[in-house]
Short mmCIF file of C-alpha atoms in Angstrom, two decimals:
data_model
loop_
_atom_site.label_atom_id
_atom_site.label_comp_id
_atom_site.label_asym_id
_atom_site.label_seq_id
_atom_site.Cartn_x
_atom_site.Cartn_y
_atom_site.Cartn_z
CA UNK A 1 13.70 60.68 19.00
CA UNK A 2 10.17 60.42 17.21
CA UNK A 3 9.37 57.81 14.87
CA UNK A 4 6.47 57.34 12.42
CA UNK A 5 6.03 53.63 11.14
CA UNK A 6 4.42 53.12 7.87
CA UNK A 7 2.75 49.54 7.36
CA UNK A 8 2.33 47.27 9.63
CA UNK A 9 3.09 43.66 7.83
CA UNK A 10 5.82 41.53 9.80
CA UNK A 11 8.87 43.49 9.72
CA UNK A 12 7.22 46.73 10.69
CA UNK A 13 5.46 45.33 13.47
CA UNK A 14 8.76 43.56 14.85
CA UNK A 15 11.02 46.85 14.09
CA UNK A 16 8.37 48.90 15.86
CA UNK A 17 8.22 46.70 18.93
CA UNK A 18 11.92 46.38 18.70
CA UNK A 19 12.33 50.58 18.84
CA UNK A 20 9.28 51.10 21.68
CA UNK A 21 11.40 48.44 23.65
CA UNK A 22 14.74 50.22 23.18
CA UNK A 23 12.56 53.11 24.57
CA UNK A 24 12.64 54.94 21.13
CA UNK A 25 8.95 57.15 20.66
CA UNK A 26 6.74 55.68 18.19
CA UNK A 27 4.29 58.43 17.65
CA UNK A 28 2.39 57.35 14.73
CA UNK A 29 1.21 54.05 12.76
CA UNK A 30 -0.34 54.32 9.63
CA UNK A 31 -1.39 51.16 7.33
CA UNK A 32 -3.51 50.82 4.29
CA UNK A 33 -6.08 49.16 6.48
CA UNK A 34 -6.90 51.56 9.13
CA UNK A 35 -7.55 48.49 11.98
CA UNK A 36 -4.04 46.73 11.13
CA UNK A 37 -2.88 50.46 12.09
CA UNK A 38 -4.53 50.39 15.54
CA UNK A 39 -3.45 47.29 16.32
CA UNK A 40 0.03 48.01 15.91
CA UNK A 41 0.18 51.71 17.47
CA UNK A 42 -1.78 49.89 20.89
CA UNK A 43 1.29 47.85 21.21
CA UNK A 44 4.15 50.42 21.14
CA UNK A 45 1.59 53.38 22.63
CA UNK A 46 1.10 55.11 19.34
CA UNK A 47 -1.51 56.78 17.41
CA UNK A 48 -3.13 55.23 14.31
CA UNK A 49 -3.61 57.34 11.32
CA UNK A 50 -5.90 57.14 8.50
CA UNK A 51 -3.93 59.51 6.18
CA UNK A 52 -0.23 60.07 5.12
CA UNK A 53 -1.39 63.51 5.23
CA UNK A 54 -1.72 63.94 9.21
CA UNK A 55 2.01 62.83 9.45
CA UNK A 56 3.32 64.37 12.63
CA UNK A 57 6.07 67.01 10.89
CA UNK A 58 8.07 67.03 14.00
CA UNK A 59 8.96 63.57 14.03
CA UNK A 60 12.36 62.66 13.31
CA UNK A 61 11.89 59.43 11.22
CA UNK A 62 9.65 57.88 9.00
CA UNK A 63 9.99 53.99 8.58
CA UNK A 64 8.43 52.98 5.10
CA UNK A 65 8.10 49.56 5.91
CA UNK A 66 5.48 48.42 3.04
CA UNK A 67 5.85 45.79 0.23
CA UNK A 68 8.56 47.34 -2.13
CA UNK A 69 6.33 48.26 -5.57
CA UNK A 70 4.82 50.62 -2.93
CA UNK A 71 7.41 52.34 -1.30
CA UNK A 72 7.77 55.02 -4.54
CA UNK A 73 4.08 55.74 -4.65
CA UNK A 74 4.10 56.15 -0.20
CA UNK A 75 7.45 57.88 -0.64
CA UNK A 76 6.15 61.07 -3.04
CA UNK A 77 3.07 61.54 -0.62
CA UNK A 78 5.87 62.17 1.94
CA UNK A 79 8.23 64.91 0.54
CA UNK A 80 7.00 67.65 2.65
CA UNK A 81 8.00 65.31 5.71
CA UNK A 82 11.32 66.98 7.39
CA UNK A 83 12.86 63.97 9.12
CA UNK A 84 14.74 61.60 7.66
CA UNK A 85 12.75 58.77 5.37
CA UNK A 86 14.26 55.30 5.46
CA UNK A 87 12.59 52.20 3.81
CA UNK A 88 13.54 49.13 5.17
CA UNK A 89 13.88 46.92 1.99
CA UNK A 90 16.25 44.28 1.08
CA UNK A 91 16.05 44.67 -2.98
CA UNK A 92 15.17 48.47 -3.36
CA UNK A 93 17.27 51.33 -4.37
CA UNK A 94 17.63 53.60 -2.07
CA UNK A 95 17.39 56.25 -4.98
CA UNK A 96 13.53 55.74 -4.71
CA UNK A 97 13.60 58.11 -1.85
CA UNK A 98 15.47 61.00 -4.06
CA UNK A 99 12.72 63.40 -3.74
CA UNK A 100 13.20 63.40 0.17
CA UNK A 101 15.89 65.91 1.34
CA UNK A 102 17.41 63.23 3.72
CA UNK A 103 16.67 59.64 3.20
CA UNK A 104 18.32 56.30 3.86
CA UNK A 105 18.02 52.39 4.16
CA UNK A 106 17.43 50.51 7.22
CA UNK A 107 17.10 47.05 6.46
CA UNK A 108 17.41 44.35 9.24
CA UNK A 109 19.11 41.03 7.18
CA UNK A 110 16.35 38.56 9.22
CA UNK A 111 13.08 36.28 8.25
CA UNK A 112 9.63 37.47 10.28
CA UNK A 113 6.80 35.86 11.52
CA UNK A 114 3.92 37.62 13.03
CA UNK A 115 3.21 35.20 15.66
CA UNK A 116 6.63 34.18 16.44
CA UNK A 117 8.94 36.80 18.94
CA UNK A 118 13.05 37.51 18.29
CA UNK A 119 15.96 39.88 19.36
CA UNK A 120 17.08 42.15 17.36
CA UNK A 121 20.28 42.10 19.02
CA UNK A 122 22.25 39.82 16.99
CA UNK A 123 20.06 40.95 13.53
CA UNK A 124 22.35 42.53 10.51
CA UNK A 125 21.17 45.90 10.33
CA UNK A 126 22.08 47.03 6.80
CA UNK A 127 22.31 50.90 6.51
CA UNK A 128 22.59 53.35 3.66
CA UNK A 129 21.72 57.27 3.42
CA UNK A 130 22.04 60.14 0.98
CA UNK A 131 24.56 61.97 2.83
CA UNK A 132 26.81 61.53 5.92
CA UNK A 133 24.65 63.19 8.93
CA UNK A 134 21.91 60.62 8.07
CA UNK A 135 24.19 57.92 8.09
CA UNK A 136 25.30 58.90 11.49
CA UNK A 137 21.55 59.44 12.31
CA UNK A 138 20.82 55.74 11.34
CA UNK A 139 23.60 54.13 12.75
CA UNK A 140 23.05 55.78 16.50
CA UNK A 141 19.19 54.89 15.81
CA UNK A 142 20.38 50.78 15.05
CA UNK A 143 22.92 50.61 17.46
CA UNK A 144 20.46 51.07 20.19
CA UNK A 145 18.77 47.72 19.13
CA UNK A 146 21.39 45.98 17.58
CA UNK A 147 25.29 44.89 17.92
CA UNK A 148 25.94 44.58 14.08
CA UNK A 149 25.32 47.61 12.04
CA UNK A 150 27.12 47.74 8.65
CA UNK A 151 26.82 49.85 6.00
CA UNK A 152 26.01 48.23 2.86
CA UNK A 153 25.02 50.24 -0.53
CA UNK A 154 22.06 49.52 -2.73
CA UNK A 155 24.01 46.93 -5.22
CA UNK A 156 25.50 44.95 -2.21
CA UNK A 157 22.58 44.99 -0.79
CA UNK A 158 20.27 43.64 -3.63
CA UNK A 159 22.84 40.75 -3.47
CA UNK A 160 22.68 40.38 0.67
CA UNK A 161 18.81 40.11 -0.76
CA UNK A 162 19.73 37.32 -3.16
CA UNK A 163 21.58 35.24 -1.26
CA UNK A 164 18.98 35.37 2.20
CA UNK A 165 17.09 34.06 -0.66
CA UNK A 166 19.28 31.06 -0.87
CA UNK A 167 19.65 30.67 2.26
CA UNK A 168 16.28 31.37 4.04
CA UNK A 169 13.41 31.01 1.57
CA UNK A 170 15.06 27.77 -0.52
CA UNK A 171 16.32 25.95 2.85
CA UNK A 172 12.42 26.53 4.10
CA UNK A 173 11.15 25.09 1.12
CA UNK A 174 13.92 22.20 1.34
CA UNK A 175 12.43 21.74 5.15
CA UNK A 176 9.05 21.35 3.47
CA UNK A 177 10.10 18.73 0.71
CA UNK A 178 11.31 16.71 3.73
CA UNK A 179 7.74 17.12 5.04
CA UNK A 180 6.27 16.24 1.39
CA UNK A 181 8.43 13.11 1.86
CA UNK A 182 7.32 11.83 5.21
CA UNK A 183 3.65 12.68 4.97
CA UNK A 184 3.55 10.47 1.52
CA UNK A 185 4.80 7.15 3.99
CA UNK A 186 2.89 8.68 7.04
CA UNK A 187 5.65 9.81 9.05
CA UNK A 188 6.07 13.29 11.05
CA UNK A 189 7.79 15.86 10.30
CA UNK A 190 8.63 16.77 14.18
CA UNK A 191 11.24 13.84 14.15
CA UNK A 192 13.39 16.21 11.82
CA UNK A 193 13.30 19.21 13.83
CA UNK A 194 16.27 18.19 15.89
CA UNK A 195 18.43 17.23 12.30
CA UNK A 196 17.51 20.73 10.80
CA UNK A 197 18.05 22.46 14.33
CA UNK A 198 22.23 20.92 13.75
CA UNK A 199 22.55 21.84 10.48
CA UNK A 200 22.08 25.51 10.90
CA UNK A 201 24.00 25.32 13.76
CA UNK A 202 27.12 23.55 12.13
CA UNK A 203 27.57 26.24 9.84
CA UNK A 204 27.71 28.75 13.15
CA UNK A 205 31.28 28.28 13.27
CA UNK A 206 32.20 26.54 9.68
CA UNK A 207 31.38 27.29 6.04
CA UNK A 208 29.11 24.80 4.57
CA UNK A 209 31.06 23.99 2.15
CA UNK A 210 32.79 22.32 4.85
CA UNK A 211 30.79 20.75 6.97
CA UNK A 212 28.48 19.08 3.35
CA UNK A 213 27.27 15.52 4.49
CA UNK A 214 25.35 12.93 2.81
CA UNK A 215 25.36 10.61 -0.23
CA UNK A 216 26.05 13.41 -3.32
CA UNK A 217 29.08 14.77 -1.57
CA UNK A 218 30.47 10.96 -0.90
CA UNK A 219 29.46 10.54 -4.47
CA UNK A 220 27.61 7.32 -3.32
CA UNK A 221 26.41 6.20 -6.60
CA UNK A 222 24.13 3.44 -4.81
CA UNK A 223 21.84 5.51 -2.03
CA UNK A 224 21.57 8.00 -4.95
CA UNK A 225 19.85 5.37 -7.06
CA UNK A 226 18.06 4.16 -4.02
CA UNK A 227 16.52 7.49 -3.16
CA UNK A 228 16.20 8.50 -6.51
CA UNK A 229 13.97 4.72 -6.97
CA UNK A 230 11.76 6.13 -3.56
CA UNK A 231 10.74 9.15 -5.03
CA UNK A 232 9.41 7.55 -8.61
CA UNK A 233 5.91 8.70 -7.74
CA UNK A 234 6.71 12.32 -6.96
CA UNK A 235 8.11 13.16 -10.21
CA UNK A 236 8.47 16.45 -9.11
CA UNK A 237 10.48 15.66 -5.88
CA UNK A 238 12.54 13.36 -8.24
CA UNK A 239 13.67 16.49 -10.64
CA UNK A 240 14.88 18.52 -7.43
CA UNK A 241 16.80 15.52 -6.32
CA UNK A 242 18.51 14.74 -8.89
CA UNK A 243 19.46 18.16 -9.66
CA UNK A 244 20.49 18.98 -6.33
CA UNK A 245 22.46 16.21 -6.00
CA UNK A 246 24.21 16.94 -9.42
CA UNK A 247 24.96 20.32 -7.87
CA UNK A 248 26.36 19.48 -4.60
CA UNK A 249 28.64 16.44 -6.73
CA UNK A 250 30.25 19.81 -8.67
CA UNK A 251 31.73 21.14 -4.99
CA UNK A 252 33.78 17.74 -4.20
CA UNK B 1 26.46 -3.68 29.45
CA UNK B 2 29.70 -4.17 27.91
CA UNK B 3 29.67 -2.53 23.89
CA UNK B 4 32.42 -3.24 21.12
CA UNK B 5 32.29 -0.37 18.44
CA UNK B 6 33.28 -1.00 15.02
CA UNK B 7 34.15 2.39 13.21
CA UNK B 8 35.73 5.63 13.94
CA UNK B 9 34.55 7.88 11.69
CA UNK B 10 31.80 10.62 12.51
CA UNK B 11 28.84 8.44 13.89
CA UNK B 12 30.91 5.99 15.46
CA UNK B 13 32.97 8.09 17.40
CA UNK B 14 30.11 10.28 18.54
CA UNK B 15 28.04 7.46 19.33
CA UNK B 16 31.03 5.86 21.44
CA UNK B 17 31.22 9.11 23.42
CA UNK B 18 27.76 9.41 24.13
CA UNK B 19 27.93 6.04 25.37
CA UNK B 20 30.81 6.31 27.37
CA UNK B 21 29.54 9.85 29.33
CA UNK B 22 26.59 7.25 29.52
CA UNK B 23 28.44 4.58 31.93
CA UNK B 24 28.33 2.36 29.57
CA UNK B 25 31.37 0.49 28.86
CA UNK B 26 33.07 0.21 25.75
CA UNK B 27 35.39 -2.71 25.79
CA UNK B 28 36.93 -2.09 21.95
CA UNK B 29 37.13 -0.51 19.01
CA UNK B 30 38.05 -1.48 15.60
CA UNK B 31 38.71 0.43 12.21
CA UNK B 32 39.83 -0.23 9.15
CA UNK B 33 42.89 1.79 10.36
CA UNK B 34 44.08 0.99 13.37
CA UNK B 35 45.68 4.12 14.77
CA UNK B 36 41.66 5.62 13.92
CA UNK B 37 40.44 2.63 16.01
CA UNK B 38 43.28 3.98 19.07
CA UNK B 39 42.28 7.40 18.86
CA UNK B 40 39.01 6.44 19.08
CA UNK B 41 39.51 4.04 21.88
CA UNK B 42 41.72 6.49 24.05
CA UNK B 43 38.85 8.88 24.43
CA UNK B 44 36.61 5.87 25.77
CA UNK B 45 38.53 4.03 27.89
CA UNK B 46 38.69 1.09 25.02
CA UNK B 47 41.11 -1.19 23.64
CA UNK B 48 41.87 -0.68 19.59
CA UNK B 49 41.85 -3.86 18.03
CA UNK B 50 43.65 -5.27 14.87
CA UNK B 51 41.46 -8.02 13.97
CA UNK B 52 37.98 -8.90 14.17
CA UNK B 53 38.53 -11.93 14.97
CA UNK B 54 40.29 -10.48 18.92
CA UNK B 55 36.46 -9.39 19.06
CA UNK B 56 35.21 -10.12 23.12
CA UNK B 57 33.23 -13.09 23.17
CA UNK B 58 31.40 -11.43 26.53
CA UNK B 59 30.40 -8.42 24.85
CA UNK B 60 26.86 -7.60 24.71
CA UNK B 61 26.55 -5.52 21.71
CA UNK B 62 28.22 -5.02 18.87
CA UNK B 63 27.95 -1.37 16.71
CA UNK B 64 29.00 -1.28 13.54
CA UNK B 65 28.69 1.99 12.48
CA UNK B 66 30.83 1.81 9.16
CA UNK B 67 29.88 3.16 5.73
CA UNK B 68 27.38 1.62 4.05
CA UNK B 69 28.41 -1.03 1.84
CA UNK B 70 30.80 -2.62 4.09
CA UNK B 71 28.05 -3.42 6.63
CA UNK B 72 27.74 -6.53 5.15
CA UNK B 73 31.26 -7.55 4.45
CA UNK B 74 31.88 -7.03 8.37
CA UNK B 75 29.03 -8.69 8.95
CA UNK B 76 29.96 -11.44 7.87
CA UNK B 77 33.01 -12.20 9.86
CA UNK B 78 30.98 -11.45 13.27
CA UNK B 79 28.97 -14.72 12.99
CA UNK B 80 30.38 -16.48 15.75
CA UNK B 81 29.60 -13.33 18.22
CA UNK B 82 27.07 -13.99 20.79
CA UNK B 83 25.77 -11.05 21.50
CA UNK B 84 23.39 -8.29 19.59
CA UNK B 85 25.06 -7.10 16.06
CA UNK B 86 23.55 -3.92 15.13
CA UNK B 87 24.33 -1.16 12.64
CA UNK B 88 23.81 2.46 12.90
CA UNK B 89 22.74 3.00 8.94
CA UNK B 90 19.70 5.07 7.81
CA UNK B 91 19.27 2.97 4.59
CA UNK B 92 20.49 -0.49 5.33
CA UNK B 93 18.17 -2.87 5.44
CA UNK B 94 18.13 -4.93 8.87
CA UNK B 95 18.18 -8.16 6.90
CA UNK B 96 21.71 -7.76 5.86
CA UNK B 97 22.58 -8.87 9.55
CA UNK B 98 20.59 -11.80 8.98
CA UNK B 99 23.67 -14.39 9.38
CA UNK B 100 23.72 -13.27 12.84
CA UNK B 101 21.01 -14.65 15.94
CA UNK B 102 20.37 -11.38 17.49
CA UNK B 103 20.53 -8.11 15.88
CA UNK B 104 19.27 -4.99 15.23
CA UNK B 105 19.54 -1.51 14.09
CA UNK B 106 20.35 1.39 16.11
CA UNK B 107 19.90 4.93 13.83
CA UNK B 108 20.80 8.47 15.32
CA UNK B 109 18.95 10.35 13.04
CA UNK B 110 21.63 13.62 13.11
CA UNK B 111 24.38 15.10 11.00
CA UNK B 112 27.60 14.30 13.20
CA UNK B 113 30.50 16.22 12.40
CA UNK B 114 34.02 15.14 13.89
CA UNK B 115 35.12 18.23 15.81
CA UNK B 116 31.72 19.43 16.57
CA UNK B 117 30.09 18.43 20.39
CA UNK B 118 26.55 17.40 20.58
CA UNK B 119 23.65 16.05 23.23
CA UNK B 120 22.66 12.80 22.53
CA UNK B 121 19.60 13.96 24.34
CA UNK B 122 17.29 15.01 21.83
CA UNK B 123 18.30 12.82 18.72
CA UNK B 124 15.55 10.40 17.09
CA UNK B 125 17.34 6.88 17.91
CA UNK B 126 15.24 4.66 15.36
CA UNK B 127 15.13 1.26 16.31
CA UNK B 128 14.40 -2.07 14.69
CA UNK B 129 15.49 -5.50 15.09
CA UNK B 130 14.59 -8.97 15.02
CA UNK B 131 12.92 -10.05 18.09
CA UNK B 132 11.25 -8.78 20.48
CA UNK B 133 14.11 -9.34 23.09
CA UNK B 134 16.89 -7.72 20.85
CA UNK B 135 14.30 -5.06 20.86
CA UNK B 136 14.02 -3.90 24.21
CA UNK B 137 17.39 -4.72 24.85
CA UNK B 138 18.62 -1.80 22.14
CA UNK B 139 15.42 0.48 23.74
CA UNK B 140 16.74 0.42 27.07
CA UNK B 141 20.55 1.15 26.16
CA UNK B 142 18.71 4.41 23.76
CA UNK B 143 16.74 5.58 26.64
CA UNK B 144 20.13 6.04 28.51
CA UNK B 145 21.05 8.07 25.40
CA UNK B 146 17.79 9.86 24.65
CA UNK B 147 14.76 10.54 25.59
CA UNK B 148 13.70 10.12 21.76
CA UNK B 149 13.18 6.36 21.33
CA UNK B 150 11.42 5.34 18.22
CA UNK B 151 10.27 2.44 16.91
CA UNK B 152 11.08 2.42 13.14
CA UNK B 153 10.87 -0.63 10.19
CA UNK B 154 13.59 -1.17 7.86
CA UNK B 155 11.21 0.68 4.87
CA UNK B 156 10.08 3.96 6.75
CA UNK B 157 13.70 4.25 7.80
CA UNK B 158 14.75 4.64 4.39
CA UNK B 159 12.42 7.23 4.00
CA UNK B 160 13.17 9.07 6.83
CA UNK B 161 16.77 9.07 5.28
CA UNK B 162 15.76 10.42 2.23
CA UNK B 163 13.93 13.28 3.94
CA UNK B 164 16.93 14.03 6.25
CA UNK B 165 18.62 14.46 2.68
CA UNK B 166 16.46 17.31 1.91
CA UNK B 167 16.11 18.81 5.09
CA UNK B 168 20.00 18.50 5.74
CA UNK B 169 22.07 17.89 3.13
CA UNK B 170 20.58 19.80 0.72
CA UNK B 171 19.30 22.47 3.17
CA UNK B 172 23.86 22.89 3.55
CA UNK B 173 24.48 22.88 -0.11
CA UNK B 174 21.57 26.07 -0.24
CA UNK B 175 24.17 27.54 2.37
CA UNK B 176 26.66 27.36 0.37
CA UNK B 177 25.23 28.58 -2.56
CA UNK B 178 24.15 31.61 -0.78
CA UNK B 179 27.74 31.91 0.22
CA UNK B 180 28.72 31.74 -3.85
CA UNK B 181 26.47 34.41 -4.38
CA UNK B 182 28.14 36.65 -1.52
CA UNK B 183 31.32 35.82 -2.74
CA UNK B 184 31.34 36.54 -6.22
CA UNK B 185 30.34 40.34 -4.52
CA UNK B 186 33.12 40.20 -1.83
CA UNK B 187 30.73 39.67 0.53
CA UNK B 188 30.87 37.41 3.83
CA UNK B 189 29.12 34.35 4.64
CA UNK B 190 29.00 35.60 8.34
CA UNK B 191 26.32 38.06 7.77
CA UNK B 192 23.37 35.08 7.10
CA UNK B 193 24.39 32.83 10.03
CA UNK B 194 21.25 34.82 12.29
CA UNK B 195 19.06 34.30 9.18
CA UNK B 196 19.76 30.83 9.11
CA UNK B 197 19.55 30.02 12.72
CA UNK B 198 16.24 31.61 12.78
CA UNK B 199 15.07 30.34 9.07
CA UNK B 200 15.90 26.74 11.73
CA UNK B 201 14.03 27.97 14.61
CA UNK B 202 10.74 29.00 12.77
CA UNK B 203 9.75 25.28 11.89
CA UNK B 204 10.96 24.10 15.40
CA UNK B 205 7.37 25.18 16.13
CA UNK B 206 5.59 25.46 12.70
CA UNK B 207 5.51 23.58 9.63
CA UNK B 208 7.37 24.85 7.09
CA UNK B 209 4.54 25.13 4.77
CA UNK B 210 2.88 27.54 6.93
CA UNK B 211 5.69 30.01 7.61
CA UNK B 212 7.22 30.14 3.81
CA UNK B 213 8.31 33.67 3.13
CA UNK B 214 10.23 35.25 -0.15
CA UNK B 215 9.45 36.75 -3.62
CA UNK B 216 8.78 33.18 -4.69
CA UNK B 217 5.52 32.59 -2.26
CA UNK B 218 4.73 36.07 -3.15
CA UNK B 219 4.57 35.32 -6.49
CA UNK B 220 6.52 38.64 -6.29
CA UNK B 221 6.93 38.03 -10.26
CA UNK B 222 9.33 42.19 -10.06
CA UNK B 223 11.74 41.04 -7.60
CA UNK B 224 12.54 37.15 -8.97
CA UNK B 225 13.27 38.85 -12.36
CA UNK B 226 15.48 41.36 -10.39
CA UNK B 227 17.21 37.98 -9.20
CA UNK B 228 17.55 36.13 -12.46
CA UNK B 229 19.09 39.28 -14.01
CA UNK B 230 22.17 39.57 -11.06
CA UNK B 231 22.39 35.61 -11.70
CA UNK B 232 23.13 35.94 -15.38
CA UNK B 233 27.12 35.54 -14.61
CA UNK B 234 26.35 32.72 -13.07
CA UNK B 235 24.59 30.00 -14.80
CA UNK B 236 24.44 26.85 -12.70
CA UNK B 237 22.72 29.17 -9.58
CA UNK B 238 20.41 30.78 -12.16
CA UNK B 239 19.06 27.29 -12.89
CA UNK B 240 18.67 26.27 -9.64
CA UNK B 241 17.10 29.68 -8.55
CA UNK B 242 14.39 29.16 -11.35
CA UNK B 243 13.76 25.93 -10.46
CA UNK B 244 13.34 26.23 -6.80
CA UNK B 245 10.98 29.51 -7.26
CA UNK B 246 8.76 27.70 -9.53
CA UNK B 247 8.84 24.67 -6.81
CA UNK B 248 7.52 27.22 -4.36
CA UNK B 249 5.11 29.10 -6.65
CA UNK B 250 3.37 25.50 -6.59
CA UNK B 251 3.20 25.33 -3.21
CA UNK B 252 0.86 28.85 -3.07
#
C-alpha cells in the first residue's frame, strides 16, 4: 500500500511515523512550507513535494492531515487523485470530501506533541467512509497500527471531539492553574506530577464520577472558604474555583 | 518504631499499609467505628481499639489521619501520649497539635482511593513539625516510605493543597463532564481513558503551559462555536465550556 501525507503539523508527523513503522509506503510528503515537507518525508523515506499537483496517481491513500478550515480548499485540488482521500479530523464532516469518488475519516482519538514519542497501539482510531469497500480499506489500513478501530460517523464524532475537549485540553489547563498557584507562593510544579499521574490513572478502571475526591464533593463548607480566602489576589483563579466547585457540589 | 494509627478511611488505611510492607510496626488502630478500626487492623497485624484512652503509652508515633475538623477534637484527648502526634492533613495547621510536646505533620500529597493499590515510592511526603528532633524523627520513618521527602511549612502546605485541588479534583470532575457529554450521545467513557493517560503523561516532562493544545489555544474561534452550538441542550457544560476557553485564550 502507498500513502501520500498531506501536512506535516503533529498528528501527521506521528501518523506517518506510525504507518512507515508498521512498514506501510509513504511515498510522498507535501506541506505548505516546502522544508517542514522534507523534514518529514527524511524520516519515513519519502519524497517531499512542492505541489499538490505532482501527487503520485498510483498511490492508494491520501492523508489530509492539515488544520480543518483547510481541508475543503486541499481537498478540491485533489479530485483527480484515484485512491481513497481520508482527513484525519476530529470536528469535520466527512461530506467535505464529496467531490472525491472514495473518501473517508481516519481520526486517531489522542493529544500530540512534536517532541514527545507514543504508540499508536492502544490509540482510538475513529473511521468513517462513503461507501463500504473504503471502510474495509480503512479499517485493514488501522488495524495494522492499532487494536481499537471503531467506526464512528461524523455527528458522533464531532461529539468524541467535544468531549477530548473536556477531557484533554480543560484538564491541561486545570494542570496549569495548579502551576499558576504554586509559582505565586514559589513552589514547583514537579511535586504534582506524581498527584496528576494517579488521577488519570484512577479513572483507568472507574468512572470519575466515582472515584471524585476533595473538599466540593465532601461539601466541606470550611476548606472551600479557606481556599477560596488563598486565592483573593487571583481574581481570576477565584471565579474558576468557585464555579468548579459549585459544579462538582451538583454530582453528590 | 512502634506506630498507633488513628483512622481508617482512605489515607489512613493506605498509609498503615505502606507502613506495614515497610517493617514498621503498627501496634493499633482506632476509628470512630470500631469494626473500620478491625478491618483496618487485620490487614496490619494491629490491635483495633475502642477507646483512646487504651492508646500504648510505648508507642512512638501517633497518626491521626482523620477528616479535618476532628483533628483537633482527637487531639485533645492524646495529651498524656509521650510520643510524636502527627496528622496527615494538607490544610491543617500544625499548631492545632500544639497541646501536645512533640508533634508534627506527615502529608502524602496523593489522591488515595480505598480499593485502588499504590507505591508509596514516589509520593511528596511534606513534612513539618515542631522541633528539630520531631523533625528528623518523621524524615527518617518517610524515607522508608519514599524517596520524596520534603520539607514543607504549615502556609505553603495549604497552598500546595489548593493546587492539588485543581490539578486533581477538578482535573476528575473535567472527566466526568466529558463523560456527560458522551453520554447524552450514547457514547462510552472508555474511548478517552488513552487521551487522558497521555493528556497525564505530557506534563510528566513539560509544563503544562508549554504543551496546551485545543481550539481554545488556537483561538480556533470556527470550531469553539461548533462546540457551544452541540452544548445548547445542555446549559450548565455550556457555561463551563465558555468559561474555561476564554481562561485559555488568556493564556496565548
Amino acid at each position: 500500500m502507498k500513502v501520500v501525507i498531506i501536512g506535516a503539523g503533529n498528528v501527521a508527523t506521528h501518523l506517518a511515523k506510525a504507518l512507515h513503522l508498521a512498514n506501510v509506503q509513504i511515498v510522498q510528503v507535501w506541506s505548505y512550507h516546502y522544508t517542514n515537507a522534507k523534514l518529514l518525508a527524511d524520516q519515513v523515506e519519502a519524497t517531499a513535494i512542492e505541489s499538490l499537483t505532482s501527487i503520485d496517481e498510483h498511490a492508494d491513500l491520501c492523508l489530509i492531515s492539515v488544520k480543518d478550515d483547510a481541508i475543503e480548499e486541499i481537498a478540491q485540488q485533489l479530485t483527480h487523485f484515484k485512491g481513497v482521500i481520508a482527513h484525519t479530523s476530529g470536528s469535520v464532516h466527512l461530506n467535505i470530501l464529496a467531490n472525491s469518488k472514495k473518501y473517508g475519516v481516519f481520526y486517531p482519538l489522542q493529544t500530540f506533541s512534536k517532541d514527545k514519542e507514543l504508540s499508536f497501539t492502544t490509540i482510538p482510531l475513529c473511521l468513517e467512509a462513503n461507501d463500504n469497500a473504503t471502510l474495509q480499506f480503512l479499517k485493514k489500513l488501522a488495524s495494522q497500527l492499532s487494536s481499537r478501530v471503531v467506526e464512528i460517523d461524523s455527528n458522533k464524532r464531532k461529539i468524541l471531539h467535544l468531549a477530548a475537549v473536556f477531557a484533554c485540553n480543560f484538564t491541561n489547563h486545570f494542570y496549569a492553574l495548579a502551576e499558576e498557584v504554586l509559582e505565586a507562593h514559589q513552589l514547583e510544579f514537579d511535586i504534582l506530577r506524581p498527584l496528576i499521574t494517579e488521577t488519570a490513572a484512577k479513572v483507568q478502571q472507574a468512572l470519575p464520577l466515582t472515584v471524585q475526591t476533595g473538599p466540593a464533593v465532601r461539601n466541606d463548607e470550611q476548606t472551600l472558604k479557606k481556599h477560596e480566602e488563598l486565592l483573593l489576589q487571583q481574581p481570576q483563579l477565584l471565579e474558576i474555583y468557585k464555579i468548579v466547585s459549585e459544579s462538582i457540589k451538583k454530582t453528590r
